[in-house]
Amino acid sequence: MKNDVAVLGLGSMGAALADALLAAGHRVTVWNRTAARADGLVERGARRADSVSEAVAAAELVIVCILDYADVGTLLEQQAGEALAGRVVVNVTNGSPEDGRAMAARVAALGAEYLDGGIMAVPALIGRPEAFVLYSGSTKAFEAHRRTLDSFARSHYLGEDPGLAPLNDLALLSGMYGMFGGFLHAAALVRSAGGSVAEFTTTLLVPWLHAMSGGLPAMAAQTDSGEYATTGSNLAMQVSHDALGEVSRDQGVSPELWEPIHSLMTRRVADGHGDEDVASVVELLHRR
């Protein structure tokens, strides 16, 4: 089934979303504050709208991909207004859980249903199997438009709370940046000895991280249950000697990427939890 879709905002990501919709055969109307950005999409079959309200009126599904939530609110309330009644708004602008909840209320006041979205891909990956998008908000809206949304990437629906998509988006980014931080420290250590970071990464680090990532589901289960007993390398053993920090300093490498996690592990041991697994450190982060 092919649908009428409007895409508001044609930066790199918005243009990629519009392209994926066109490739899937949907009827796409596009709008951008700088109209010339739509030229390539129009050549590929999109219809250019001269105003936000014109774009919204032409579609049942409205995708918003602009700079921030403040701009989204202004765009929808001041430029789309009554044209939104009966539509579904999917907002894939980056923001916070509270931003998502507040926007859902504002969209509902305009007579439309709302989905918040978190795109877990760069523009070049849109339409490829590696990409996925998180959604939260109206179950009815998601179920009605899932096939269309799947034109971008695999769709993951998280629930009715509009704040869940931005929260999980940020949680995923946290995991990504943690991995990047570990890589950068490892790269600095290898380079300090004149080694090839590329060779180290390909032959040693990537296989090692793949193997270690297999333990994450067990750590997740511990975190959910609050039971952290371990028969392996407990926290006390892991912090008994700060070899990583000492060697880093000896090699002229700053330990500042390593020190925060080491500090938390040490603190957890000092609190009497040295016999537990490293997953128990989450208890120092989660303020209940």
PDB file of C-alpha atoms in Angstrom:
ATOM      1  CA  MET A   1       0.000   0.000   0.000  1.00  0.00           C
ATOM      2  CA  LYS A   2       1.416   3.366  -1.037  1.00  0.00           C
ATOM      3  CA  ASN A   3       0.720   6.440   1.100  1.00  0.00           C
ATOM      4  CA  ASP A   4       0.884  10.201   0.908  1.00  0.00           C
ATOM      5  CA  VAL A   5       3.741  11.419   3.077  1.00  0.00           C
ATOM      6  CA  ALA A   6       5.090  14.890   3.821  1.00  0.00           C
ATOM      7  CA  VAL A   7       8.703  15.432   4.866  1.00  0.00           C
ATOM      8  CA  LEU A   8       9.411  18.723   6.625  1.00  0.00           C
ATOM      9  CA  GLY A   9      13.122  19.529   6.757  1.00  0.00           C
ATOM     10  CA  LEU A  10      15.605  18.495   4.081  1.00  0.00           C
ATOM     11  CA  GLY A  11      18.967  18.451   5.754  1.00  0.00           C
ATOM     12  CA  SER A  12      21.113  15.385   5.143  1.00  0.00           C
ATOM     13  CA  MET A  13      18.843  13.123   7.192  1.00  0.00           C
ATOM     14  CA  GLY A  14      15.530  14.563   6.030  1.00  0.00           C
ATOM     15  CA  ALA A  15      16.593  14.242   2.397  1.00  0.00           C
ATOM     16  CA  ALA A  16      17.657  10.632   2.997  1.00  0.00           C
ATOM     17  CA  LEU A  17      14.248   9.838   4.530  1.00  0.00           C
ATOM     18  CA  ALA A  18      12.445  11.419   1.594  1.00  0.00           C
ATOM     19  CA  ASP A  19      14.618   9.484  -0.861  1.00  0.00           C
ATOM     20  CA  ALA A  20      13.823   6.195   0.890  1.00  0.00           C
ATOM     21  CA  LEU A  21      10.096   6.944   0.740  1.00  0.00           C
ATOM     22  CA  LEU A  22      10.332   7.721  -2.964  1.00  0.00           C
ATOM     23  CA  ALA A  23      12.283   4.516  -3.576  1.00  0.00           C
ATOM     24  CA  ALA A  24       9.507   2.581  -1.833  1.00  0.00           C
ATOM     25  CA  GLY A  25       6.942   4.094  -4.199  1.00  0.00           C
ATOM     26  CA  HIS A  26       5.189   6.485  -1.796  1.00  0.00           C
ATOM     27  CA  ARG A  27       3.809   9.833  -2.898  1.00  0.00           C
ATOM     28  CA  VAL A  28       6.093  12.343  -1.190  1.00  0.00           C
ATOM     29  CA  THR A  29       5.606  16.064  -0.663  1.00  0.00           C
ATOM     30  CA  VAL A  30       8.612  17.963   0.655  1.00  0.00           C
ATOM     31  CA  TRP A  31       9.148  21.318   2.283  1.00  0.00           C
ATOM     32  CA  ASN A  32      12.292  23.080   3.408  1.00  0.00           C
ATOM     33  CA  ARG A  33      12.905  26.629   4.565  1.00  0.00           C
ATOM     34  CA  THR A  34      15.523  26.917   1.811  1.00  0.00           C
ATOM     35  CA  ALA A  35      13.422  25.754  -1.116  1.00  0.00           C
ATOM     36  CA  ALA A  36      16.369  24.905  -3.386  1.00  0.00           C
ATOM     37  CA  ARG A  37      17.259  21.963  -1.163  1.00  0.00           C
ATOM     38  CA  ALA A  38      14.238  20.160  -2.577  1.00  0.00           C
ATOM     39  CA  ASP A  39      15.444  20.381  -6.195  1.00  0.00           C
ATOM     40  CA  GLY A  40      17.066  16.949  -6.368  1.00  0.00           C
ATOM     41  CA  LEU A  41      14.117  15.251  -4.682  1.00  0.00           C
ATOM     42  CA  VAL A  42      11.681  16.941  -7.051  1.00  0.00           C
ATOM     43  CA  GLU A  43      13.715  15.630  -9.981  1.00  0.00           C
ATOM     44  CA  ARG A  44      13.331  12.130  -8.483  1.00  0.00           C
ATOM     45  CA  GLY A  45       9.573  12.431  -8.208  1.00  0.00           C
ATOM     46  CA  ALA A  46       8.770  14.376  -5.038  1.00  0.00           C
ATOM     47  CA  ARG A  47       6.302  17.251  -5.034  1.00  0.00           C
ATOM     48  CA  ARG A  48       7.546  20.592  -3.699  1.00  0.00           C
ATOM     49  CA  ALA A  49       5.274  22.471  -1.286  1.00  0.00           C
ATOM     50  CA  ASP A  50       5.564  26.232  -0.973  1.00  0.00           C
ATOM     51  CA  SER A  51       4.457  26.209   2.663  1.00  0.00           C
ATOM     52  CA  VAL A  52       4.296  23.892   5.658  1.00  0.00           C
ATOM     53  CA  SER A  53       0.505  23.928   5.633  1.00  0.00           C
ATOM     54  CA  GLU A  54       0.464  22.962   1.939  1.00  0.00           C
ATOM     55  CA  ALA A  55       2.776  20.020   2.599  1.00  0.00           C
ATOM     56  CA  VAL A  56       0.736  18.841   5.576  1.00  0.00           C
ATOM     57  CA  ALA A  57      -2.547  19.137   3.695  1.00  0.00           C
ATOM     58  CA  ALA A  58      -1.202  16.825   0.984  1.00  0.00           C
ATOM     59  CA  ALA A  59      -0.325  13.984   3.354  1.00  0.00           C
ATOM     60  CA  GLU A  60      -1.736  11.633   5.982  1.00  0.00           C
ATOM     61  CA  LEU A  61       1.700  11.039   7.517  1.00  0.00           C
ATOM     62  CA  VAL A  62       3.949  14.010   8.348  1.00  0.00           C
ATOM     63  CA  ILE A  63       7.661  13.403   9.029  1.00  0.00           C
ATOM     64  CA  VAL A  64       9.457  16.244  10.820  1.00  0.00           C
ATOM     65  CA  CYS A  65      13.266  16.281  10.747  1.00  0.00           C
ATOM     66  CA  ILE A  66      14.658  19.685  11.715  1.00  0.00           C
ATOM     67  CA  LEU A  67      17.108  21.177  14.210  1.00  0.00           C
ATOM     68  CA  ASP A  68      15.392  20.984  17.593  1.00  0.00           C
ATOM     69  CA  TYR A  69      12.075  20.651  19.384  1.00  0.00           C
ATOM     70  CA  ALA A  70      11.612  24.391  19.807  1.00  0.00           C
ATOM     71  CA  ASP A  71      11.648  24.751  16.015  1.00  0.00           C
ATOM     72  CA  VAL A  72       9.312  21.762  15.645  1.00  0.00           C
ATOM     73  CA  GLY A  73       6.748  23.373  17.935  1.00  0.00           C
ATOM     74  CA  THR A  74       6.892  26.678  16.070  1.00  0.00           C
ATOM     75  CA  LEU A  75       6.657  24.931  12.707  1.00  0.00           C
ATOM     76  CA  LEU A  76       3.607  22.859  13.641  1.00  0.00           C
ATOM     77  CA  GLU A  77       1.673  25.402  15.673  1.00  0.00           C
ATOM     78  CA  GLN A  78       2.343  28.553  13.687  1.00  0.00           C
ATOM     79  CA  GLN A  79       2.756  27.240  10.145  1.00  0.00           C
ATOM     80  CA  ALA A  80       0.748  24.010   9.970  1.00  0.00           C
ATOM     81  CA  GLY A  81      -1.968  24.722  12.523  1.00  0.00           C
ATOM     82  CA  GLU A  82      -5.421  23.436  11.582  1.00  0.00           C
ATOM     83  CA  ALA A  83      -4.036  21.526   8.599  1.00  0.00           C
ATOM     84  CA  LEU A  84      -2.672  18.930  11.063  1.00  0.00           C
ATOM     85  CA  ALA A  85      -6.110  17.776  12.185  1.00  0.00           C
ATOM     86  CA  GLY A  86      -6.494  14.042  11.522  1.00  0.00           C
ATOM     87  CA  ARG A  87      -2.841  13.561  10.551  1.00  0.00           C
ATOM     88  CA  VAL A  88      -0.066  11.538  12.165  1.00  0.00           C
ATOM     89  CA  VAL A  89       3.085  13.451  13.058  1.00  0.00           C
ATOM     90  CA  VAL A  90       6.361  11.532  13.329  1.00  0.00           C
ATOM     91  CA  ASN A  91       9.038  13.711  14.864  1.00  0.00           C
ATOM     92  CA  VAL A  92      12.583  12.376  14.412  1.00  0.00           C
ATOM     93  CA  THR A  93      14.300  15.479  15.757  1.00  0.00           C
ATOM     94  CA  ASN A  94      16.823  14.818  18.544  1.00  0.00           C
ATOM     95  CA  GLY A  95      15.692  15.734  22.041  1.00  0.00           C
ATOM     96  CA  SER A  96      14.970  14.567  25.573  1.00  0.00           C
ATOM     97  CA  PRO A  97      12.180  12.364  26.972  1.00  0.00           C
ATOM     98  CA  GLU A  98      10.471  15.451  28.397  1.00  0.00           C
ATOM     99  CA  ASP A  99      10.732  17.149  24.997  1.00  0.00           C
ATOM    100  CA  GLY A 100       8.934  14.173  23.449  1.00  0.00           C
ATOM    101  CA  ARG A 101       6.143  14.158  26.030  1.00  0.00           C
ATOM    102  CA  ALA A 102       5.594  17.892  25.757  1.00  0.00           C
ATOM    103  CA  MET A 103       5.518  17.731  21.945  1.00  0.00           C
ATOM    104  CA  ALA A 104       2.968  14.910  22.043  1.00  0.00           C
ATOM    105  CA  ALA A 105       0.641  17.132  24.067  1.00  0.00           C
ATOM    106  CA  ARG A 106       1.112  20.067  21.702  1.00  0.00           C
ATOM    107  CA  VAL A 107       0.424  17.909  18.650  1.00  0.00           C
ATOM    108  CA  ALA A 108      -2.658  16.390  20.288  1.00  0.00           C
ATOM    109  CA  ALA A 109      -3.988  19.915  20.872  1.00  0.00           C
ATOM    110  CA  LEU A 110      -3.765  20.423  17.099  1.00  0.00           C
ATOM    111  CA  GLY A 111      -5.897  17.329  16.476  1.00  0.00           C
ATOM    112  CA  ALA A 112      -3.118  15.013  15.310  1.00  0.00           C
ATOM    113  CA  GLU A 113      -1.591  11.787  16.643  1.00  0.00           C
ATOM    114  CA  TYR A 114       2.068  11.721  17.587  1.00  0.00           C
ATOM    115  CA  LEU A 115       5.051   9.410  17.348  1.00  0.00           C
ATOM    116  CA  ASP A 116       8.487  10.345  18.569  1.00  0.00           C
ATOM    117  CA  GLY A 117      11.367   8.759  16.699  1.00  0.00           C
ATOM    118  CA  GLY A 118      15.037   8.111  17.277  1.00  0.00           C
ATOM    119  CA  ILE A 119      17.047   7.330  14.130  1.00  0.00           C
ATOM    120  CA  MET A 120      19.905   4.939  14.857  1.00  0.00           C
ATOM    121  CA  ALA A 121      21.782   5.487  11.616  1.00  0.00           C
ATOM    122  CA  VAL A 122      23.688   8.089   9.671  1.00  0.00           C
ATOM    123  CA  PRO A 123      22.040   9.374   6.468  1.00  0.00           C
ATOM    124  CA  ALA A 124      24.047   7.034   4.232  1.00  0.00           C
ATOM    125  CA  LEU A 125      22.577   3.998   6.044  1.00  0.00           C
ATOM    126  CA  ILE A 126      18.923   4.966   5.602  1.00  0.00           C
ATOM    127  CA  GLY A 127      17.173   2.244   3.611  1.00  0.00           C
ATOM    128  CA  ARG A 128      19.879  -0.302   4.433  1.00  0.00           C
ATOM    129  CA  PRO A 129      19.485  -3.393   6.662  1.00  0.00           C
ATOM    130  CA  GLU A 130      21.877  -2.032   9.322  1.00  0.00           C
ATOM    131  CA  ALA A 131      19.661   0.945  10.142  1.00  0.00           C
ATOM    132  CA  PHE A 132      16.808   0.992  12.623  1.00  0.00           C
ATOM    133  CA  VAL A 133      14.498   3.628  14.067  1.00  0.00           C
ATOM    134  CA  LEU A 134      12.982   3.727  17.545  1.00  0.00           C
ATOM    135  CA  TYR A 135       9.373   4.887  17.908  1.00  0.00           C
ATOM    136  CA  SER A 136       7.170   5.672  20.874  1.00  0.00           C
ATOM    137  CA  GLY A 137       3.789   7.312  21.272  1.00  0.00           C
ATOM    138  CA  SER A 138       0.457   6.414  19.694  1.00  0.00           C
ATOM    139  CA  THR A 139       0.179   2.645  19.203  1.00  0.00           C
ATOM    140  CA  LYS A 140      -2.665   3.183  16.768  1.00  0.00           C
ATOM    141  CA  ALA A 141      -0.565   5.548  14.641  1.00  0.00           C
ATOM    142  CA  PHE A 142       2.422   3.204  14.636  1.00  0.00           C
ATOM    143  CA  GLU A 143       0.386   0.168  13.620  1.00  0.00           C
ATOM    144  CA  ALA A 144      -1.358   2.106  10.864  1.00  0.00           C
ATOM    145  CA  HIS A 145       1.881   3.402   9.333  1.00  0.00           C
ATOM    146  CA  ARG A 146       4.489   0.805  10.205  1.00  0.00           C
ATOM    147  CA  ARG A 147       4.907  -0.387   6.611  1.00  0.00           C
ATOM    148  CA  THR A 148       5.579   3.148   5.464  1.00  0.00           C
ATOM    149  CA  LEU A 149       8.008   3.785   8.324  1.00  0.00           C
ATOM    150  CA  ASP A 150       9.823   0.568   7.433  1.00  0.00           C
ATOM    151  CA  SER A 151      10.844   2.312   4.194  1.00  0.00           C
ATOM    152  CA  PHE A 152      13.554   4.093   6.210  1.00  0.00           C
ATOM    153  CA  ALA A 153      14.825   1.203   8.291  1.00  0.00           C
ATOM    154  CA  ARG A 154      13.686  -1.513  10.696  1.00  0.00           C
ATOM    155  CA  SER A 155      11.087  -0.068  13.061  1.00  0.00           C
ATOM    156  CA  HIS A 156      11.220  -0.728  16.817  1.00  0.00           C
ATOM    157  CA  TYR A 157       8.143   0.354  18.770  1.00  0.00           C
ATOM    158  CA  LEU A 158       8.811   0.918  22.473  1.00  0.00           C
ATOM    159  CA  GLY A 159       5.416   1.855  23.891  1.00  0.00           C
ATOM    160  CA  GLU A 160       2.827   4.588  24.396  1.00  0.00           C
ATOM    161  CA  ASP A 161       5.071   6.926  26.402  1.00  0.00           C
ATOM    162  CA  PRO A 162       6.453   9.410  23.830  1.00  0.00           C
ATOM    163  CA  GLY A 163       9.566   9.841  25.970  1.00  0.00           C
ATOM    164  CA  LEU A 164      10.763   6.275  25.437  1.00  0.00           C
ATOM    165  CA  ALA A 165      12.223   6.785  21.959  1.00  0.00           C
ATOM    166  CA  PRO A 166      14.470   9.731  22.913  1.00  0.00           C
ATOM    167  CA  LEU A 167      15.495   7.998  26.163  1.00  0.00           C
ATOM    168  CA  ASN A 168      16.524   4.798  24.381  1.00  0.00           C
ATOM    169  CA  ASP A 169      18.181   6.812  21.610  1.00  0.00           C
ATOM    170  CA  LEU A 170      20.400   8.521  24.183  1.00  0.00           C
ATOM    171  CA  ALA A 171      21.051   5.242  26.005  1.00  0.00           C
ATOM    172  CA  LEU A 172      22.289   3.697  22.752  1.00  0.00           C
ATOM    173  CA  LEU A 173      24.493   6.698  22.084  1.00  0.00           C
ATOM    174  CA  SER A 174      25.905   6.337  25.595  1.00  0.00           C
ATOM    175  CA  GLY A 175      26.955   2.773  24.800  1.00  0.00           C
ATOM    176  CA  MET A 176      28.460   3.916  21.511  1.00  0.00           C
ATOM    177  CA  TYR A 177      30.496   6.734  23.028  1.00  0.00           C
ATOM    178  CA  GLY A 178      31.686   4.427  25.791  1.00  0.00           C
ATOM    179  CA  MET A 179      32.992   2.070  23.119  1.00  0.00           C
ATOM    180  CA  PHE A 180      34.632   4.973  21.272  1.00  0.00           C
ATOM    181  CA  GLY A 181      36.288   6.093  24.520  1.00  0.00           C
ATOM    182  CA  GLY A 182      37.709   2.617  25.084  1.00  0.00           C
ATOM    183  CA  PHE A 183      38.958   2.512  21.514  1.00  0.00           C
ATOM    184  CA  LEU A 184      40.673   5.898  21.792  1.00  0.00           C
ATOM    185  CA  HIS A 185      42.496   4.886  24.974  1.00  0.00           C
ATOM    186  CA  ALA A 186      43.535   1.581  23.405  1.00  0.00           C
ATOM    187  CA  ALA A 187      44.708   3.390  20.268  1.00  0.00           C
ATOM    188  CA  ALA A 188      46.789   5.809  22.314  1.00  0.00           C
ATOM    189  CA  LEU A 189      48.477   2.921  24.159  1.00  0.00           C
ATOM    190  CA  VAL A 190      49.319   1.087  20.933  1.00  0.00           C
ATOM    191  CA  ARG A 191      50.599   4.250  19.271  1.00  0.00           C
ATOM    192  CA  SER A 192      52.741   5.069  22.317  1.00  0.00           C
ATOM    193  CA  ALA A 193      54.783   1.948  21.533  1.00  0.00           C
ATOM    194  CA  GLY A 194      54.991   2.727  17.815  1.00  0.00           C
ATOM    195  CA  GLY A 195      52.451   0.105  16.840  1.00  0.00           C
ATOM    196  CA  SER A 196      49.923   0.190  14.004  1.00  0.00           C
ATOM    197  CA  VAL A 197      46.518   1.133  15.386  1.00  0.00           C
ATOM    198  CA  ALA A 198      44.847  -0.121  12.203  1.00  0.00           C
ATOM    199  CA  GLU A 199      46.458  -3.560  12.473  1.00  0.00           C
ATOM    200  CA  PHE A 200      45.737  -3.786  16.216  1.00  0.00           C
ATOM    201  CA  THR A 201      42.107  -2.840  15.638  1.00  0.00           C
ATOM    202  CA  THR A 202      41.501  -5.318  12.825  1.00  0.00           C
ATOM    203  CA  THR A 203      43.349  -8.328  14.158  1.00  0.00           C
ATOM    204  CA  LEU A 204      42.909  -7.959  17.917  1.00  0.00           C
ATOM    205  CA  LEU A 205      40.467  -5.322  19.155  1.00  0.00           C
ATOM    206  CA  VAL A 206      37.424  -6.013  16.974  1.00  0.00           C
ATOM    207  CA  PRO A 207      37.461  -9.805  17.629  1.00  0.00           C
ATOM    208  CA  TRP A 208      37.993  -9.135  21.356  1.00  0.00           C
ATOM    209  CA  LEU A 209      35.082  -6.698  21.548  1.00  0.00           C
ATOM    210  CA  HIS A 210      32.846  -9.130  19.663  1.00  0.00           C
ATOM    211  CA  ALA A 211      33.697 -11.812  22.219  1.00  0.00           C
ATOM    212  CA  MET A 212      33.159  -9.473  25.185  1.00  0.00           C
ATOM    213  CA  SER A 213      29.845  -8.169  23.845  1.00  0.00           C
ATOM    214  CA  GLY A 214      28.488 -11.681  24.225  1.00  0.00           C
ATOM    215  CA  GLY A 215      28.502 -11.105  27.988  1.00  0.00           C
ATOM    216  CA  LEU A 216      26.228  -8.058  27.855  1.00  0.00           C
ATOM    217  CA  PRO A 217      22.916  -9.986  28.017  1.00  0.00           C
ATOM    218  CA  ALA A 218      24.039 -11.650  31.268  1.00  0.00           C
ATOM    219  CA  MET A 219      25.065  -8.267  32.692  1.00  0.00           C
ATOM    220  CA  ALA A 220      21.694  -6.867  31.643  1.00  0.00           C
ATOM    221  CA  ALA A 221      19.905  -9.688  33.463  1.00  0.00           C
ATOM    222  CA  GLN A 222      21.950  -8.935  36.596  1.00  0.00           C
ATOM    223  CA  THR A 223      21.040  -5.265  36.353  1.00  0.00           C
ATOM    224  CA  ASP A 224      17.330  -6.036  36.016  1.00  0.00           C
ATOM    225  CA  SER A 225      17.361  -8.457  38.947  1.00  0.00           C
ATOM    226  CA  GLY A 226      19.772  -6.589  41.213  1.00  0.00           C
ATOM    227  CA  GLU A 227      21.657  -9.844  41.812  1.00  0.00           C
ATOM    228  CA  TYR A 228      25.365  -9.419  41.068  1.00  0.00           C
ATOM    229  CA  ALA A 229      27.039 -12.540  42.460  1.00  0.00           C
ATOM    230  CA  THR A 230      29.926 -13.755  40.326  1.00  0.00           C
ATOM    231  CA  THR A 231      32.149 -16.791  40.151  1.00  0.00           C
ATOM    232  CA  GLY A 232      34.594 -15.059  37.829  1.00  0.00           C
ATOM    233  CA  SER A 233      36.703 -11.931  38.173  1.00  0.00           C
ATOM    234  CA  ASN A 234      34.953  -9.945  40.888  1.00  0.00           C
ATOM    235  CA  LEU A 235      35.270  -6.212  41.479  1.00  0.00           C
ATOM    236  CA  ALA A 236      37.824  -6.512  44.272  1.00  0.00           C
ATOM    237  CA  MET A 237      40.108  -8.500  41.992  1.00  0.00           C
ATOM    238  CA  GLN A 238      39.687  -6.062  39.125  1.00  0.00           C
ATOM    239  CA  VAL A 239      40.660  -2.984  41.159  1.00  0.00           C
ATOM    240  CA  SER A 240      43.316  -4.573  43.361  1.00  0.00           C
ATOM    241  CA  HIS A 241      46.012  -3.128  41.108  1.00  0.00           C
ATOM    242  CA  ASP A 242      45.458  -0.277  38.651  1.00  0.00           C
ATOM    243  CA  ALA A 243      47.716  -1.671  35.954  1.00  0.00           C
ATOM    244  CA  LEU A 244      45.862   0.107  33.177  1.00  0.00           C
ATOM    245  CA  GLY A 245      46.249   3.504  34.812  1.00  0.00           C
ATOM    246  CA  GLU A 246      49.884   2.952  35.748  1.00  0.00           C
ATOM    247  CA  VAL A 247      50.948   1.670  32.340  1.00  0.00           C
ATOM    248  CA  SER A 248      49.086   4.518  30.645  1.00  0.00           C
ATOM    249  CA  ARG A 249      50.994   7.079  32.673  1.00  0.00           C
ATOM    250  CA  ASP A 250      54.289   5.254  32.086  1.00  0.00           C
ATOM    251  CA  GLN A 251      53.621   5.338  28.336  1.00  0.00           C
ATOM    252  CA  GLY A 252      52.777   9.032  28.373  1.00  0.00           C
ATOM    253  CA  VAL A 253      49.068   8.344  27.774  1.00  0.00           C
ATOM    254  CA  SER A 254      46.440  10.243  29.741  1.00  0.00           C
ATOM    255  CA  PRO A 255      44.289   7.882  31.854  1.00  0.00           C
ATOM    256  CA  GLU A 256      41.335  10.286  31.925  1.00  0.00           C
ATOM    257  CA  LEU A 257      39.116   8.028  29.785  1.00  0.00           C
ATOM    258  CA  TRP A 258      39.802   5.083  32.123  1.00  0.00           C
ATOM    259  CA  GLU A 259      39.691   6.865  35.486  1.00  0.00           C
ATOM    260  CA  PRO A 260      35.910   7.424  35.771  1.00  0.00           C
ATOM    261  CA  ILE A 261      35.003   3.723  35.506  1.00  0.00           C
ATOM    262  CA  HIS A 262      37.957   2.728  37.693  1.00  0.00           C
ATOM    263  CA  SER A 263      36.875   5.257  40.312  1.00  0.00           C
ATOM    264  CA  LEU A 264      33.334   3.841  40.364  1.00  0.00           C
ATOM    265  CA  MET A 265      34.583   0.256  40.624  1.00  0.00           C
ATOM    266  CA  THR A 266      36.882   1.205  43.505  1.00  0.00           C
ATOM    267  CA  ARG A 267      34.048   2.999  45.267  1.00  0.00           C
ATOM    268  CA  ARG A 268      31.772   0.001  44.919  1.00  0.00           C
ATOM    269  CA  VAL A 269      34.422  -2.209  46.524  1.00  0.00           C
ATOM    270  CA  ALA A 270      34.866   0.316  49.350  1.00  0.00           C
ATOM    271  CA  ASP A 271      31.106   0.146  49.938  1.00  0.00           C
ATOM    272  CA  GLY A 272      31.423  -3.582  50.642  1.00  0.00           C
ATOM    273  CA  HIS A 273      30.574  -5.075  47.264  1.00  0.00           C
ATOM    274  CA  GLY A 274      33.971  -6.395  46.214  1.00  0.00           C
ATOM    275  CA  ASP A 275      32.615  -9.926  45.731  1.00  0.00           C
ATOM    276  CA  GLU A 276      30.164  -8.766  43.064  1.00  0.00           C
ATOM    277  CA  ASP A 277      30.378  -8.566  39.289  1.00  0.00           C
ATOM    278  CA  VAL A 278      31.222  -5.334  37.483  1.00  0.00           C
ATOM    279  CA  ALA A 279      27.531  -4.894  36.555  1.00  0.00           C
ATOM    280  CA  SER A 280      26.836  -3.851  40.149  1.00  0.00           C
ATOM    281  CA  VAL A 281      28.503  -0.491  39.434  1.00  0.00           C
ATOM    282  CA  VAL A 282      25.165   0.540  37.926  1.00  0.00           C
ATOM    283  CA  GLU A 283      23.843   0.913  41.474  1.00  0.00           C
ATOM    284  CA  LEU A 284      26.118   3.943  41.899  1.00  0.00           C
ATOM    285  CA  LEU A 285      24.648   5.557  38.792  1.00  0.00           C
ATOM    286  CA  HIS A 286      20.955   4.873  39.233  1.00  0.00           C
ATOM    287  CA  ARG A 287      19.413   7.339  41.663  1.00  0.00           C
ATOM    288  CA  ARG A 288      16.142   5.702  42.637  1.00  0.00           C
TER     289      ARG A 288
END
